[in-house]
């Protein structure tokens, strides 16, 4: 029974750049465009970085400098769990008197899941609890940095050349002094809003040429390669010592083949992202800055605006026989919502998955508003809705149960039906245009959604 | 056959009354058996060494192999022997006939009858090991797929924990009486 409540059974269609069918719980609703948005038709922006184990916030610039890794926390190279620091007491000679020994604390890293310790790879115990652990240096860092610098300079120079050509073409029309006086007037300058303006002018062009030329030596190809050891083919493999691919690739600098060279790495940072509608540029989801808080500053999720359809019970479905499926409709908003259902027309371009015919109730269904205090109110008055008992089975605060009739058309396979859901939506976000009007200015607009239900296999 | 409960508990062991010990079981000194631990010697005696820690709801059972009826005549009783400084965490099931020293069987792990644990092995939480093999020393079995790796040092004996328990448990539980191990077991 619980499987019927799974959200993947009921899919809503999103008409974005691609047509996507997703459960309502994964969708957002832009109330300025009055449309459903899925994760693919919004732009994702990084809000903040934080470490998942110490929950420390990090500004983006610092994160970029530290290569998106936390300074304090380590990952186990064996099972990728978070490492914890443990302490032991070791006897150590006093600095003043070498003959006497005193107990000093020595710290080592240990994994609680796979029991890996930093002593396994030969890392000595440190005398400070945090900050003593270093990641091993990549032997090629210097060469890589030099290459990056060289190519950065090359790219900058090419860009300057390109702009110089453009500027040279326009020179007869626009003298240098003119463009300098009028800042961001020219199209060229507007396009390069990120780059320093000074790069565009003749004076600084010369400065750029005076910059130190970085040269790199080309990589040298070697003729001779180190030969394989003689017992390479005959030596038995020590399986516990061989690293798995995943362990190896988590350290792309070294990719050690042996488990005794697996060093711990700093933990990756996670990020909080905010979503923005691509059409109207309004924020759809903006989390709070604090990593310990799971709330949102702006949370325009579809579940709080669109009525949700859920499957309640499915009878035995037989080929070409009409059966009644019980569905529920929940109203998420506080005012009364009117919902009508329509079957998809023949040759509807959205209707590609349905394998059964469906007959939906023809009358309009009325849903009461969501009242948060209703559950505490024992003397709940009857809501006074006239319900057709053939269609509406029960009504409970903002939820109703109703029947649809399904006639499976195929002999085998899963039964999928689709229909259109039309409801009225009051846009509270619309600005109050005329303050002289007494009545509520929120007008109802009618939204139509395409809903698909997957009802499972036919009864045998 | 061995349905008399003849438990030999050495002096210095702390065995709570609420633990369920049946059959011919010998428990060494400095071993702590928590309440609700079950040690059942059905198909043969169990000998437990010193310094072991058997936590709540752990089940150490010397049972008949699945396909042999208990009434068949030609089964000789095999002794299950457990070394010293082992830890049987909460809810684990151990049927292994031979367990060495310094092993740790973590919570809800299952060790089958044909497994022989040498020394220093750690069977991780919820890992079920029922192959027919000797687990090499210092092996760690972890993860949902029972991956293995070798650690360089054996797990430390839980001396601090044992000392603490031996002091505190008698304050809250009645203990089973210690019996000298030299007395012969009575047979039915």
XYZ file of C-alpha atoms in Angstrom, chain B residues 2-187:
186
model
C 24.241 -31.960 26.774
C 21.183 -30.306 28.106
C 22.345 -29.898 31.637
C 23.504 -26.445 32.322
C 26.930 -26.888 33.645
C 28.686 -23.617 33.408
C 32.166 -23.243 34.736
C 32.964 -19.640 35.505
C 36.473 -18.835 36.573
C 37.168 -16.477 39.434
C 37.384 -12.903 38.314
C 34.816 -13.247 35.542
C 31.701 -11.112 35.732
C 28.680 -12.973 34.384
C 25.292 -11.412 34.943
C 22.398 -13.554 36.034
C 20.182 -12.320 33.218
C 22.469 -13.827 30.628
C 21.322 -17.077 29.111
C 24.030 -19.708 29.242
C 23.121 -23.271 28.390
C 25.191 -26.362 27.968
C 28.780 -27.055 28.742
C 30.387 -23.612 28.817
C 33.674 -22.598 30.353
C 34.341 -18.908 30.904
C 37.794 -17.630 31.671
C 38.906 -14.965 34.133
C 38.343 -11.254 33.522
C 35.611 -11.969 31.012
C 32.487 -9.858 31.196
C 29.172 -11.258 30.029
C 26.430 -8.646 29.894
C 22.793 -9.321 30.689
C 20.754 -10.761 27.818
C 23.836 -12.229 26.179
C 23.265 -15.779 25.082
C 25.874 -18.507 25.043
C 24.348 -21.769 23.928
C 26.360 -24.972 23.699
C 24.037 -27.343 21.862
C 26.260 -29.533 19.841
C 29.361 -29.415 21.919
C 31.110 -27.501 24.643
C 32.207 -23.895 24.400
C 35.429 -22.730 25.958
C 35.828 -18.974 26.330
C 39.199 -17.533 27.235
C 40.158 -14.553 29.337
C 39.526 -10.882 28.952
C 36.600 -11.211 26.574
C 33.728 -8.805 26.405
C 30.374 -10.234 25.423
C 27.760 -7.507 25.147
C 23.981 -7.553 25.285
C 22.010 -9.688 22.847
C 25.163 -11.265 21.486
C 24.639 -14.887 20.566
C 27.474 -17.394 20.712
C 26.065 -20.707 19.687
C 27.616 -24.067 19.018
C 24.751 -25.514 17.058
C 24.293 -28.502 14.858
C 25.065 -27.959 11.213
C 21.927 -27.412 9.201
C 21.588 -30.691 7.415
C 22.343 -33.050 10.291
C 19.613 -34.232 12.597
C 20.358 -33.851 16.257
C 19.541 -37.464 16.962
C 22.038 -39.011 14.591
C 24.549 -41.096 16.419
C 27.863 -40.515 14.775
C 28.381 -36.869 15.433
C 31.132 -36.190 17.795
C 30.746 -33.003 19.721
C 33.085 -30.307 18.499
C 34.392 -27.821 20.997
C 34.074 -24.187 20.157
C 37.055 -22.321 21.484
C 37.344 -18.602 21.848
C 40.648 -16.966 22.695
C 41.281 -13.931 24.819
C 40.622 -10.216 24.504
C 37.833 -10.657 21.998
C 34.883 -8.305 21.804
C 31.440 -9.476 20.790
C 29.418 -6.332 20.311
C 25.697 -5.903 20.738
C 23.508 -8.176 18.687
C 26.213 -10.137 16.919
C 25.862 -13.817 16.096
C 28.912 -16.003 16.248
C 28.919 -19.641 15.249
C 32.580 -19.884 14.370
C 34.227 -22.897 15.879
C 37.562 -21.318 16.451
C 38.189 -17.701 17.324
C 41.651 -16.486 18.161
C 42.673 -13.449 20.172
C 42.030 -9.736 19.936
C 39.197 -10.057 17.461
C 36.251 -7.697 17.323
C 32.887 -8.810 16.005
C 30.900 -5.600 15.632
C 27.194 -5.057 16.146
C 24.792 -7.280 14.220
C 27.579 -9.074 12.422
C 27.175 -12.743 11.669
C 30.017 -15.203 11.584
C 29.237 -18.621 10.203
C 30.310 -22.016 11.407
C 32.988 -22.716 8.838
C 34.898 -19.504 9.439
C 38.004 -19.505 11.551
C 39.035 -16.126 12.862
C 42.720 -15.850 13.586
C 43.979 -12.866 15.529
C 43.274 -9.215 15.258
C 40.348 -9.544 12.851
C 37.501 -7.103 12.823
C 34.192 -8.142 11.348
C 32.346 -4.898 10.700
C 28.817 -4.009 11.667
C 26.100 -5.899 9.813
C 28.645 -7.907 7.820
C 27.753 -11.570 7.381
C 30.754 -13.813 6.884
C 29.860 -17.394 6.141
C 32.541 -18.572 3.791
C 34.612 -21.604 4.537
C 38.009 -20.138 5.229
C 40.539 -18.947 7.716
C 40.515 -15.190 7.904
C 44.127 -14.002 7.923
C 45.451 -11.943 10.760
C 44.624 -8.296 11.119
C 41.919 -8.360 8.463
C 39.139 -5.812 8.581
C 35.856 -6.730 6.930
C 33.690 -3.668 6.414
C 30.960 -2.227 4.313
C 27.738 -3.510 2.830
C 29.691 -5.615 0.352
C 32.026 -6.997 3.011
C 35.133 -5.475 1.520
C 38.353 -6.409 3.143
C 41.565 -4.746 3.982
C 44.514 -5.476 6.167
C 45.440 -3.175 8.966
C 48.922 -2.877 10.311
C 48.162 -3.348 13.941
C 45.720 -5.398 15.891
C 42.881 -3.671 17.722
C 43.730 -2.716 21.239
C 42.426 -4.868 24.075
C 39.623 -3.149 25.871
C 41.238 -3.165 29.269
C 39.801 0.162 30.377
C 36.319 -0.893 29.436
C 36.689 -4.247 31.123
C 37.930 -2.699 34.349
C 35.102 -0.224 34.376
C 32.482 -2.880 33.763
C 33.874 -5.200 36.362
C 33.484 -2.445 38.903
C 30.085 -1.128 37.859
C 28.112 -4.191 36.760
C 28.015 -5.830 40.205
C 26.385 -2.647 41.529
C 23.368 -3.148 39.320
C 23.139 -6.829 38.550
C 23.371 -10.071 40.388
C 26.199 -12.225 39.191
C 26.364 -15.927 38.571
C 28.461 -17.788 41.040
C 31.939 -18.699 40.017
C 32.707 -22.392 39.876
C 36.148 -23.863 39.789
C 36.925 -25.317 36.417
C 38.329 -28.575 37.783
C 34.955 -30.177 38.521
C 33.720 -32.682 35.970
C 30.574 -31.896 34.006
C 27.576 -34.056 34.787
C 26.042 -35.894 31.886
